[in-house]
Short mmCIF file of N, CA and C in Angstrom, two decimals:
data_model
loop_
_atom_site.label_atom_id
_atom_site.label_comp_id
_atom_site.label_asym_id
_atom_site.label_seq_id
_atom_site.Cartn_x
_atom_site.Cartn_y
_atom_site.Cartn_z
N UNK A 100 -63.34 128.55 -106.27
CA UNK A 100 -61.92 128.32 -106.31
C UNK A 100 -61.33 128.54 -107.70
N UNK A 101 -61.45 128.64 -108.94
CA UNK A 101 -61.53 129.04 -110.02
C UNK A 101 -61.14 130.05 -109.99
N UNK A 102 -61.76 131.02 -109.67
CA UNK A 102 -61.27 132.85 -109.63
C UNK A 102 -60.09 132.77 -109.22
N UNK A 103 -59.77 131.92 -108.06
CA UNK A 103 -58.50 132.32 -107.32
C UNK A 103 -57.28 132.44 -108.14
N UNK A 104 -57.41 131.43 -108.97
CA UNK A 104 -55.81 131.36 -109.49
C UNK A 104 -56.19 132.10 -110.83
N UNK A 105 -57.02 132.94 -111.60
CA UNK A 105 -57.07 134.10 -112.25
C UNK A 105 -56.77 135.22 -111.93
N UNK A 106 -57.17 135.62 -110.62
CA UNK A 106 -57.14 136.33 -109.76
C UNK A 106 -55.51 136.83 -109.47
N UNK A 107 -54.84 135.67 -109.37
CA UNK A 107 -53.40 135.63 -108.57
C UNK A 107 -52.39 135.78 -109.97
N UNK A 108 -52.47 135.30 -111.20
CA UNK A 108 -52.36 135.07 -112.43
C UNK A 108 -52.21 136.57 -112.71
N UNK A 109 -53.89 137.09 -112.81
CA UNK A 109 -54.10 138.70 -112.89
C UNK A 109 -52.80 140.04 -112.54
N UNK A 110 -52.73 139.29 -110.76
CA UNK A 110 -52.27 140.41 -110.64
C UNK A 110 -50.07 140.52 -110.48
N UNK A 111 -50.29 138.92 -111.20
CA UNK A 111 -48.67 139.05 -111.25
C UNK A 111 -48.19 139.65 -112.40
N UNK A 112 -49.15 139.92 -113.56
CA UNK A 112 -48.84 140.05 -115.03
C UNK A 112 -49.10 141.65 -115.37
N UNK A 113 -48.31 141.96 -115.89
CA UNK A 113 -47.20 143.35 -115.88
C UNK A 113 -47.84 144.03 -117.29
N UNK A 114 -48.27 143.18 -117.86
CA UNK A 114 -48.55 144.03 -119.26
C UNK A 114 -50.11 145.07 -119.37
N UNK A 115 -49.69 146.05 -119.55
CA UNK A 115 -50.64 147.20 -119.49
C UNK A 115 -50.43 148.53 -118.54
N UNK A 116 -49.00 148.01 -118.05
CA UNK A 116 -49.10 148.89 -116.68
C UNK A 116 -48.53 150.12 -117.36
N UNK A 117 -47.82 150.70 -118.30
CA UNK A 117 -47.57 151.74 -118.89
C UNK A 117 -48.19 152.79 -118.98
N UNK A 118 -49.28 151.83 -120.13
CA UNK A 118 -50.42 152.49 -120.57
C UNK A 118 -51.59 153.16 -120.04
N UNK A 119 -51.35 152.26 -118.37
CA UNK A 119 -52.90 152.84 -117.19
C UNK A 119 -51.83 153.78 -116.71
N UNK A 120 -50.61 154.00 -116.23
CA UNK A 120 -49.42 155.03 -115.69
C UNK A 120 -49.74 156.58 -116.84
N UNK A 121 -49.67 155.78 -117.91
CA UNK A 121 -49.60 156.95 -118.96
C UNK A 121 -50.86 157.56 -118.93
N UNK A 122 -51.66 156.92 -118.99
CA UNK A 122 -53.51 157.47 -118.96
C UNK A 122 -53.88 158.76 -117.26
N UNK A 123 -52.86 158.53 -116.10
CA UNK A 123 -53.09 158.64 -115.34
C UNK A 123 -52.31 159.93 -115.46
N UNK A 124 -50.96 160.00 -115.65
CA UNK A 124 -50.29 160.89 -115.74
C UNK A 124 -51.21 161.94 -116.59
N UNK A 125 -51.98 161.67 -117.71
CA UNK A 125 -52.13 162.75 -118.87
C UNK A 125 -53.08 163.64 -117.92
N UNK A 126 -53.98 163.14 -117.62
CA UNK A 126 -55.03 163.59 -117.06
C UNK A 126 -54.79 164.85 -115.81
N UNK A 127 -53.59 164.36 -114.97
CA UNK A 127 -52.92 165.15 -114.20
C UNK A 127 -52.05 166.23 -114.70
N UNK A 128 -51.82 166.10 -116.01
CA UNK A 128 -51.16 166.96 -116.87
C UNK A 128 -52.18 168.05 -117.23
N UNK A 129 -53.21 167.43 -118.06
CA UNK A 129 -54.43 168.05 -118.73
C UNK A 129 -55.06 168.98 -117.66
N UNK A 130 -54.95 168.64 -116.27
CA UNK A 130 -55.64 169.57 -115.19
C UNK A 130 -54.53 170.58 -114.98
N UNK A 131 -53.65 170.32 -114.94
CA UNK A 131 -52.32 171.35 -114.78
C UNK A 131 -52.32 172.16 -115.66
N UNK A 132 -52.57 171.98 -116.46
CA UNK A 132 -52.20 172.90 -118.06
C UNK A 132 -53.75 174.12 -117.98
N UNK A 133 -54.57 173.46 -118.04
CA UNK A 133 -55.94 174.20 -117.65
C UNK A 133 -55.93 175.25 -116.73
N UNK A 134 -55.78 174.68 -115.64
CA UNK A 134 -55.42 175.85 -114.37
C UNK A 134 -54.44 176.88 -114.86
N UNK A 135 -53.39 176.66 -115.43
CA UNK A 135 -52.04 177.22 -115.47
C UNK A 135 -52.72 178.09 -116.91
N UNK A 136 -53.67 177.67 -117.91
CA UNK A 136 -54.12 178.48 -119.28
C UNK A 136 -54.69 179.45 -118.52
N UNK A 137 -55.80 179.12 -117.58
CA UNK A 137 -56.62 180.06 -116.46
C UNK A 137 -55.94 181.24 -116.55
N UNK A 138 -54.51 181.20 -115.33
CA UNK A 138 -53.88 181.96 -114.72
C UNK A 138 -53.17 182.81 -115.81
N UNK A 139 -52.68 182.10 -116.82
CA UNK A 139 -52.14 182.91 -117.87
C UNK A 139 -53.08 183.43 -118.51
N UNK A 140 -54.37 183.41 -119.01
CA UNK A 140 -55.19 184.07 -120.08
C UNK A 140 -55.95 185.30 -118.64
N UNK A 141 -55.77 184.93 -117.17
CA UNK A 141 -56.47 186.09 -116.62
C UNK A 141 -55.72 187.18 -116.41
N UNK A 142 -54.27 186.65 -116.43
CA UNK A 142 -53.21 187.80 -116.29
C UNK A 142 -52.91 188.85 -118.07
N UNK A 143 -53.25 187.73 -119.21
CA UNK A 143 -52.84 188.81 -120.00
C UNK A 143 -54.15 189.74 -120.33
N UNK A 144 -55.51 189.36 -119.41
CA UNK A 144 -56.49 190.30 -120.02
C UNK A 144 -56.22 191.57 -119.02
N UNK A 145 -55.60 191.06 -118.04
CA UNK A 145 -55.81 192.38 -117.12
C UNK A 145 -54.56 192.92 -117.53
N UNK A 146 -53.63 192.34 -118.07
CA UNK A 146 -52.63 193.66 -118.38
C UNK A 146 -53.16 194.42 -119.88
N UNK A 147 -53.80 194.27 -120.24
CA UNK A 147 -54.62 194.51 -121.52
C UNK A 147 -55.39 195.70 -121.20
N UNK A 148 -56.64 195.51 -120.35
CA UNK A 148 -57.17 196.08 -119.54
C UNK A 148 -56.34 197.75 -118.84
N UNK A 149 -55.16 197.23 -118.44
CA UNK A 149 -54.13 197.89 -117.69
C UNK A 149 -53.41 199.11 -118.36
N UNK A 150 -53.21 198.37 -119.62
CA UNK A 150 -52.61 199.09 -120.66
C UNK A 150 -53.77 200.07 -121.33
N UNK A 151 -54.69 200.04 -121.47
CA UNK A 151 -56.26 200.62 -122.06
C UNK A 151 -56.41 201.72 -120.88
N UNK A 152 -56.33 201.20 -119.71
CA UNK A 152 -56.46 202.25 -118.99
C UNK A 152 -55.73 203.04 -118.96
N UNK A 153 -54.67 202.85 -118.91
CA UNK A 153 -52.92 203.77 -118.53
C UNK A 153 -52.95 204.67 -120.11
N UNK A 154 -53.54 204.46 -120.90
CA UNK A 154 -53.75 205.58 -122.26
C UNK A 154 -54.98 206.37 -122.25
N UNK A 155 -56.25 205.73 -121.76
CA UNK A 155 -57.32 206.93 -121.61
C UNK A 155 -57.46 207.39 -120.28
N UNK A 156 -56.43 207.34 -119.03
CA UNK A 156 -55.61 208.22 -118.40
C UNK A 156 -54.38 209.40 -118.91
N UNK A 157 -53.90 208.65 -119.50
CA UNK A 157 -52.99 210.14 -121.15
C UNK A 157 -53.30 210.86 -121.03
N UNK A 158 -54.77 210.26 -121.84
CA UNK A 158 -55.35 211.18 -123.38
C UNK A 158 -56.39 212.27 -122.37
N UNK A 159 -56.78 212.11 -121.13
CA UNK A 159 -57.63 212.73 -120.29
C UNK A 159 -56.31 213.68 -119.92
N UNK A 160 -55.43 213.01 -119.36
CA UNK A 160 -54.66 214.28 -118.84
C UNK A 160 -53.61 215.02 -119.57
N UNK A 161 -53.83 214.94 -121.23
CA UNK A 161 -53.02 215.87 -122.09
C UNK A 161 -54.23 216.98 -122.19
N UNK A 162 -55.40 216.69 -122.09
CA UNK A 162 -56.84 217.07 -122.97
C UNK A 162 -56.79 217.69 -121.06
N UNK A 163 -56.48 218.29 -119.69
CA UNK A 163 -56.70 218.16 -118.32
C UNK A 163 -58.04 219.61 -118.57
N UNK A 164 -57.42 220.35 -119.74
CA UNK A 164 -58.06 221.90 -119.22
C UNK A 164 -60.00 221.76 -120.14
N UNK A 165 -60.05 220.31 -120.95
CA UNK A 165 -61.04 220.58 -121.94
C UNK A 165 -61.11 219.16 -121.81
N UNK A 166 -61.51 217.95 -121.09
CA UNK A 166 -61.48 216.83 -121.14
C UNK A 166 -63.01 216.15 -121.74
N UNK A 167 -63.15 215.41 -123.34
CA UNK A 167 -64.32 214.90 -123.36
C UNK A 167 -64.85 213.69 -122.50
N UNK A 168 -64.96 214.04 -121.25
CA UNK A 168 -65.37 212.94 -120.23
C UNK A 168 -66.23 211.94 -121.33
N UNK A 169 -67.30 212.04 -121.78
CA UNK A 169 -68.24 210.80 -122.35
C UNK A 169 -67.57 210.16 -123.46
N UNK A 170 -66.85 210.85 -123.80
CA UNK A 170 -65.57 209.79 -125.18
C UNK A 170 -64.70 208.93 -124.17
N UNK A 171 -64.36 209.32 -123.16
CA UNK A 171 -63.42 208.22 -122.20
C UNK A 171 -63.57 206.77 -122.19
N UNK A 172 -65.31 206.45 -122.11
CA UNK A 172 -65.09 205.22 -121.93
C UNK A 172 -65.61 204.39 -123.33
N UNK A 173 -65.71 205.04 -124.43
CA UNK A 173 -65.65 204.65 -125.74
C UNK A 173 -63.97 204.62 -126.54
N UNK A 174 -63.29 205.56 -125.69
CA UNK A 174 -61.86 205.25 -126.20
C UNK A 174 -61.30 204.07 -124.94
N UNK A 175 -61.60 203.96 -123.94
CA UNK A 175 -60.70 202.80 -122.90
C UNK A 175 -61.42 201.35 -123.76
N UNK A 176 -63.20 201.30 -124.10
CA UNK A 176 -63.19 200.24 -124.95
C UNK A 176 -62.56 200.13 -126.27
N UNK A 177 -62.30 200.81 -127.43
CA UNK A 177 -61.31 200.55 -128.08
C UNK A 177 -59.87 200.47 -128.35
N UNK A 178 -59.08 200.81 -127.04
CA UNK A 178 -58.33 200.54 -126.69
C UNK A 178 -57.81 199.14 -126.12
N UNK A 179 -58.62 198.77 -125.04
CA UNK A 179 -59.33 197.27 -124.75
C UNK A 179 -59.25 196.48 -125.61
N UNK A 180 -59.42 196.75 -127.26
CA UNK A 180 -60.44 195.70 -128.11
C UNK A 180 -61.41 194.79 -127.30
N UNK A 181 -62.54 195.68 -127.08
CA UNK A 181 -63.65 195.52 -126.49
C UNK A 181 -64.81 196.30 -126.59
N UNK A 182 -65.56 196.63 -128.22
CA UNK A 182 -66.29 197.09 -128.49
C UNK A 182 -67.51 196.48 -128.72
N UNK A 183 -67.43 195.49 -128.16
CA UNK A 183 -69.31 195.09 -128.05
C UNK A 183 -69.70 195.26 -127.33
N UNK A 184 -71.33 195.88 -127.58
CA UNK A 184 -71.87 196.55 -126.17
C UNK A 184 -71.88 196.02 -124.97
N UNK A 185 -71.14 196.14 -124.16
CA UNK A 185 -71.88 195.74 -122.79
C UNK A 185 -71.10 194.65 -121.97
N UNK A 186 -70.04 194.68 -122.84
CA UNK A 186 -68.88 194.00 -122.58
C UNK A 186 -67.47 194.31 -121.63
N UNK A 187 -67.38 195.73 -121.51
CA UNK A 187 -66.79 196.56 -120.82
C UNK A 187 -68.03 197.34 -120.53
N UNK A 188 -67.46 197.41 -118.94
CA UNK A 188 -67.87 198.65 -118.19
C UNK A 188 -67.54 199.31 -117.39
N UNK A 189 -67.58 200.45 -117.88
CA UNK A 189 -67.00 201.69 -117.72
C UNK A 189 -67.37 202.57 -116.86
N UNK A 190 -67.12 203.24 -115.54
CA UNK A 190 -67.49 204.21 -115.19
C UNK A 190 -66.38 205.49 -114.67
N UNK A 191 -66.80 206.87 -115.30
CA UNK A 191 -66.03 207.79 -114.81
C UNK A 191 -66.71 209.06 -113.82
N UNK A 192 -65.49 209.12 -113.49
CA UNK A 192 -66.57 210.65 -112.39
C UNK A 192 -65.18 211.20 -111.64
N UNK A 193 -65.51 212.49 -110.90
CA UNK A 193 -64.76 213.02 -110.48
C UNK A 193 -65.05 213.60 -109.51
N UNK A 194 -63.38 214.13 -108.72
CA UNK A 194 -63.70 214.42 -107.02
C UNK A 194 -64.55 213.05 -106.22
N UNK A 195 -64.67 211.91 -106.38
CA UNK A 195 -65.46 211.25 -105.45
C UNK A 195 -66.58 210.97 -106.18
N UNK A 196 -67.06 211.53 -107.10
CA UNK A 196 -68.73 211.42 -107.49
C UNK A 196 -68.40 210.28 -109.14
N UNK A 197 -69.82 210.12 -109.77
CA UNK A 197 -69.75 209.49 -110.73
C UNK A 197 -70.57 210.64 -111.50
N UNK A 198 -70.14 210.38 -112.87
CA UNK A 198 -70.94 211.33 -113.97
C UNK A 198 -70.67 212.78 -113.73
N UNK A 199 -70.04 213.17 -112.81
CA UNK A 199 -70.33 214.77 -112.41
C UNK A 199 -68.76 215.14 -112.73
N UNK A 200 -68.10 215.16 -113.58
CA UNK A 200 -67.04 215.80 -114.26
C UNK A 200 -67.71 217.17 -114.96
N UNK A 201 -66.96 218.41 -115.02
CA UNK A 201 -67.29 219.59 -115.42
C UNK A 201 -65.28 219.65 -115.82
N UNK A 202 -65.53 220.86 -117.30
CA UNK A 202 -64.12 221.66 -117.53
C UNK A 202 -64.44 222.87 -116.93
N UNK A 203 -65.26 223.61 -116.51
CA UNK A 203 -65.45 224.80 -115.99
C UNK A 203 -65.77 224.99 -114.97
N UNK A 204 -65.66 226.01 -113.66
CA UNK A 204 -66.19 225.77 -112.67
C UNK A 204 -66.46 224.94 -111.99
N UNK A 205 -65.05 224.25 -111.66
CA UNK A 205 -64.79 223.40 -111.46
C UNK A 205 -64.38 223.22 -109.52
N UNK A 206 -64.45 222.36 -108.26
CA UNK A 206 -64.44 222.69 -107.42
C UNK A 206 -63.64 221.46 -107.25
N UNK A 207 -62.53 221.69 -106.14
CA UNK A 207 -61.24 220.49 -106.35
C UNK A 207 -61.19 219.91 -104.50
N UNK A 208 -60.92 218.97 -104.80
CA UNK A 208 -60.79 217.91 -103.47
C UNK A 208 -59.69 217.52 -103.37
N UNK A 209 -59.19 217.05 -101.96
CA UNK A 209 -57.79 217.07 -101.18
C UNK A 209 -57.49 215.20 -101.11
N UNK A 210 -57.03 214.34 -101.71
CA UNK A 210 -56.57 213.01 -101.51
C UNK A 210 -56.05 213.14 -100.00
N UNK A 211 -56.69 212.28 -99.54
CA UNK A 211 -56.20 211.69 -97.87
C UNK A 211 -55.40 210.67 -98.28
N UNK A 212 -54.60 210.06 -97.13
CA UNK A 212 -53.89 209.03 -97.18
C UNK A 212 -54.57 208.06 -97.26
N UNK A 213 -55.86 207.74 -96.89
CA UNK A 213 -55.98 206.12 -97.08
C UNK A 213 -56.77 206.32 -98.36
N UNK A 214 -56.51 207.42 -99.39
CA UNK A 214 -57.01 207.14 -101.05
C UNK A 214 -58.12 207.46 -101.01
N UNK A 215 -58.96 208.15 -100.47
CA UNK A 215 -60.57 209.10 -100.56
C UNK A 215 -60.28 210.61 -100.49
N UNK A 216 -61.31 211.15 -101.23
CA UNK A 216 -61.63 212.53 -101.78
C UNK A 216 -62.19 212.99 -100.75
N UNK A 217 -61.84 214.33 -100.30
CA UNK A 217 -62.86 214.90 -99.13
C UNK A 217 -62.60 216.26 -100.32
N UNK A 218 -63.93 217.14 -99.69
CA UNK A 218 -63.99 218.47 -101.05
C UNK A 218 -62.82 219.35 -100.19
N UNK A 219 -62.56 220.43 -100.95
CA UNK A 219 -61.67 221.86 -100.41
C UNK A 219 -62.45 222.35 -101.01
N UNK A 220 -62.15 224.06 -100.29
CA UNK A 220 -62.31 225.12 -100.47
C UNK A 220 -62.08 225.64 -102.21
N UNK A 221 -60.79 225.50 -102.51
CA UNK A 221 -60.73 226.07 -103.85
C UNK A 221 -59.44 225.39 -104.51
N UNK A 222 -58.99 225.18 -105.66
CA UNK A 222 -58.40 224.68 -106.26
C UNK A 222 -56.98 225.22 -106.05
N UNK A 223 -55.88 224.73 -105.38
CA UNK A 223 -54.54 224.70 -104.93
C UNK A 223 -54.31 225.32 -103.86
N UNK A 224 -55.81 224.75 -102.92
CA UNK A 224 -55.45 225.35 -101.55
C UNK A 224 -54.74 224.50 -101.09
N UNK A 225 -54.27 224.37 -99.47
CA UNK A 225 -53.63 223.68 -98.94
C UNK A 225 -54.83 222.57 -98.22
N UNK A 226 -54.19 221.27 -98.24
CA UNK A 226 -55.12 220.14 -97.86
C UNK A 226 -54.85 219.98 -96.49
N UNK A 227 -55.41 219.83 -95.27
CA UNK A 227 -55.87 219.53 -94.06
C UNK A 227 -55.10 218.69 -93.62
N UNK A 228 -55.22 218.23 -92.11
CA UNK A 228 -54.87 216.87 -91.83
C UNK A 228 -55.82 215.52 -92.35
N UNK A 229 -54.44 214.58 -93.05
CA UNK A 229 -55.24 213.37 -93.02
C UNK A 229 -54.60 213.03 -94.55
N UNK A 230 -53.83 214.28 -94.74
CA UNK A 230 -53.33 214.14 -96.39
C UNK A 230 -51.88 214.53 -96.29
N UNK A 231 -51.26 214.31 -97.45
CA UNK A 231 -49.98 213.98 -97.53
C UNK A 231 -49.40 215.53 -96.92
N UNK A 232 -48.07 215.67 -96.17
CA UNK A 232 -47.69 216.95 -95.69
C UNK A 232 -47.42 217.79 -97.38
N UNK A 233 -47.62 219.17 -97.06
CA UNK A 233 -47.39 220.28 -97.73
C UNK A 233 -48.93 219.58 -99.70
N UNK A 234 -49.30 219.19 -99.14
CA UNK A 234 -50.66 218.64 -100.20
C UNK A 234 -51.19 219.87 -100.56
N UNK A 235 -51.94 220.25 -102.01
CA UNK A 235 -52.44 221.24 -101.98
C UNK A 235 -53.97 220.29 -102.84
N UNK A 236 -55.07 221.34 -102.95
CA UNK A 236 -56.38 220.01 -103.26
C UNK A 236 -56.29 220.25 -105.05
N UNK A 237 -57.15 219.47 -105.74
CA UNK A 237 -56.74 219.49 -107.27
C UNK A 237 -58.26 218.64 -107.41
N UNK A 238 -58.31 218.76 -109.00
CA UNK A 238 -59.34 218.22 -109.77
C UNK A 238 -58.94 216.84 -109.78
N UNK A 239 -59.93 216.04 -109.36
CA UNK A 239 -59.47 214.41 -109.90
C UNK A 239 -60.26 213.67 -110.77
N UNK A 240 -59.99 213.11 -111.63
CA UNK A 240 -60.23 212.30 -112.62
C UNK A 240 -60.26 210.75 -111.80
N UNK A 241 -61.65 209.86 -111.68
CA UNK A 241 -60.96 208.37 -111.38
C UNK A 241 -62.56 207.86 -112.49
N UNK A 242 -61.32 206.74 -112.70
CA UNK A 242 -62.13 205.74 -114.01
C UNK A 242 -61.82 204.26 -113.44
N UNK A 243 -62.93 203.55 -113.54
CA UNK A 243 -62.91 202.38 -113.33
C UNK A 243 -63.33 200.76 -114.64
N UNK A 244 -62.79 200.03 -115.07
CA UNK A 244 -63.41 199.55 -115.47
C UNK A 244 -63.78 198.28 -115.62
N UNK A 245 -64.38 197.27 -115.85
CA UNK A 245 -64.57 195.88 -115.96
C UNK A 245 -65.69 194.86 -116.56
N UNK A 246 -65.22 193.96 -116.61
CA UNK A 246 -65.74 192.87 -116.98
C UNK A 246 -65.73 191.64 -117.17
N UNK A 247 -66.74 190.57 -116.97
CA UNK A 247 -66.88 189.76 -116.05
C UNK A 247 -65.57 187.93 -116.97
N UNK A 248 -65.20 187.67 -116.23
CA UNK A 248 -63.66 186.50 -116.82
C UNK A 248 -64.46 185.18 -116.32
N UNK A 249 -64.75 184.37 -116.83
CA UNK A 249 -65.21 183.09 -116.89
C UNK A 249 -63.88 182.20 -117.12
N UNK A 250 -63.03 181.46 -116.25
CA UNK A 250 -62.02 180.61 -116.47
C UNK A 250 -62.38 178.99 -116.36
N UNK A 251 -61.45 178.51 -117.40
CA UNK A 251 -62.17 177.35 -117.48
C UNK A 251 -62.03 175.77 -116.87
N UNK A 252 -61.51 175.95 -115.50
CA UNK A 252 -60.69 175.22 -114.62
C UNK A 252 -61.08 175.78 -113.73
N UNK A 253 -60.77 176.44 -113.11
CA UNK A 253 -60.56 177.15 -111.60
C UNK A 253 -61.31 178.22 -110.79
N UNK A 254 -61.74 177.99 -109.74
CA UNK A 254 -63.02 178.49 -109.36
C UNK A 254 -62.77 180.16 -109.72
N UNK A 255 -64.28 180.78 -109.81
CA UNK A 255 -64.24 182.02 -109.64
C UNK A 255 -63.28 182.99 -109.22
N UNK A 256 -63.54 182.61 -107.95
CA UNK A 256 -63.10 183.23 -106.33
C UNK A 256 -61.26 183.18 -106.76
N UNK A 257 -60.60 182.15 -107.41
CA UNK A 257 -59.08 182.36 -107.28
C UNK A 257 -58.58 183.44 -108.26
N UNK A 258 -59.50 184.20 -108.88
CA UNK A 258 -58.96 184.66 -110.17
C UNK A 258 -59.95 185.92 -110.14
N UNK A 259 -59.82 186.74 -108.76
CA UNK A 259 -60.90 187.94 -108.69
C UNK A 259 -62.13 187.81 -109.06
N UNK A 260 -62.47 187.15 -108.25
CA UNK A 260 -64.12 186.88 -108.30
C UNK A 260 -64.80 186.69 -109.89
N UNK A 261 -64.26 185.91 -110.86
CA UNK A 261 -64.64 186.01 -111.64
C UNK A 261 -64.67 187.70 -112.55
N UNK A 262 -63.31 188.56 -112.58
CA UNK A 262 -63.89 189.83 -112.45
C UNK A 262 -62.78 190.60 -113.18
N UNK A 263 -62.52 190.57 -114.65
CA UNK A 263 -61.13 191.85 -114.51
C UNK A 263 -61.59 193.07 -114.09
N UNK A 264 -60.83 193.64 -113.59
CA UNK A 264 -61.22 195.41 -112.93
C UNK A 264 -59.66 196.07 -112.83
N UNK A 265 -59.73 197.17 -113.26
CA UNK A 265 -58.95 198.09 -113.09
C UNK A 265 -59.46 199.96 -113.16
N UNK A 266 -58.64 200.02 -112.34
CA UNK A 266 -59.00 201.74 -111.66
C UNK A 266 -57.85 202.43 -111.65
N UNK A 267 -58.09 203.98 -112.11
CA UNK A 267 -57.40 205.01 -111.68
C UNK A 267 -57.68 205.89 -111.48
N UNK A 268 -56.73 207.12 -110.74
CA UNK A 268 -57.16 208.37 -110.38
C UNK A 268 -55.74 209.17 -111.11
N UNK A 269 -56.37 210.33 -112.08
CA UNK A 269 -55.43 211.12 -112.33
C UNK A 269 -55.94 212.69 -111.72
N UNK A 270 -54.88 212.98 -111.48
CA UNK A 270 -55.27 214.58 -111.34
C UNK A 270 -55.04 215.44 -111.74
N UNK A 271 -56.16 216.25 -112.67
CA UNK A 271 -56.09 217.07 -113.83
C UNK A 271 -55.77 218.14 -113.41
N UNK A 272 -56.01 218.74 -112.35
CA UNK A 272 -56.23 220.56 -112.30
C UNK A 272 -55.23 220.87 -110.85
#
């Protein structure tokens, strides 16, 4: 019987309640802010990323008739600021394939509508069904690149699998 009227004492008395309100609030703050750093630091790497790409897409298609394919993905990493090894990765290729870019003798493929390379005949023939009307086929350039985003709140999975990536296709010829 003792406890009781501590007990009852306890819970009529008001002082502290700020401070457990305030403690409670921060914490709900501190998780908000985290998530929300997440979402903001995954969006400015991929426009980073975005921007790196959208210039060694340029510099490939000012360079369309003499392109140094193996400098591509040493200029998209310093573009990036992302020159430690192994940190970006890079892959380029063309018509559909990887590594197999040529400036000479060169054999050109027709873009279908749902965004795949099928080969043609010869470079500014007319493209088939399955591709855009009056299409003719061309050399394509596609570069992909990425690397792996560790956020520090929020699962993997909400923020592309743990994953910046960005891709393009230009068409050189």
């Amino acid at each position: 019987m003792s406890k009781h009227p501590f007990l009852r004492r306890l819970s009529h008395d008001r002082r502290g309640v700020a401070a457990v309100e305030f403690a409670l609030w921060m914490v709900l703050f501190f998780i908000t802010m985290l998530g929300a750093l997440d979402i903001g630091t995954f969006s400015i790497e991929r426009a980073r990323l975005a921007q790196a790409m959208s210039g060694a897409s340029i510099a490939a298609f000012k360079s369309r008739d003499a392109v140094n394919y193996t400098a591509l993905p040493t200029y998209l990493r310093a573009a990036a600021n992302m020159t430690t090894p192994g940190a970006l990765t890079v892959t380029v290729g063309c018509n559909g394939g990887q590594d197999n870019c040529v400036n000479t003798s060169r054999t050109c493929s027709c873009l279908t509508s749902s965004a795949t390379l099928v080969p043609a005949g010869s470079c500014g023939a007319p493209c088939g069904s399955g591709s855009s009307a009056n299409s003719q086929s061309g050399y394509y350039l596609s570069m992909t690149a990425s690397y792996p985003f560790r956020p520090a709140l929020l699962p993997r999975g909400m923020l592309g699998n743990g994953v910046v990536r960005q891709s393009t296709t230009v068409r050189l010829q």
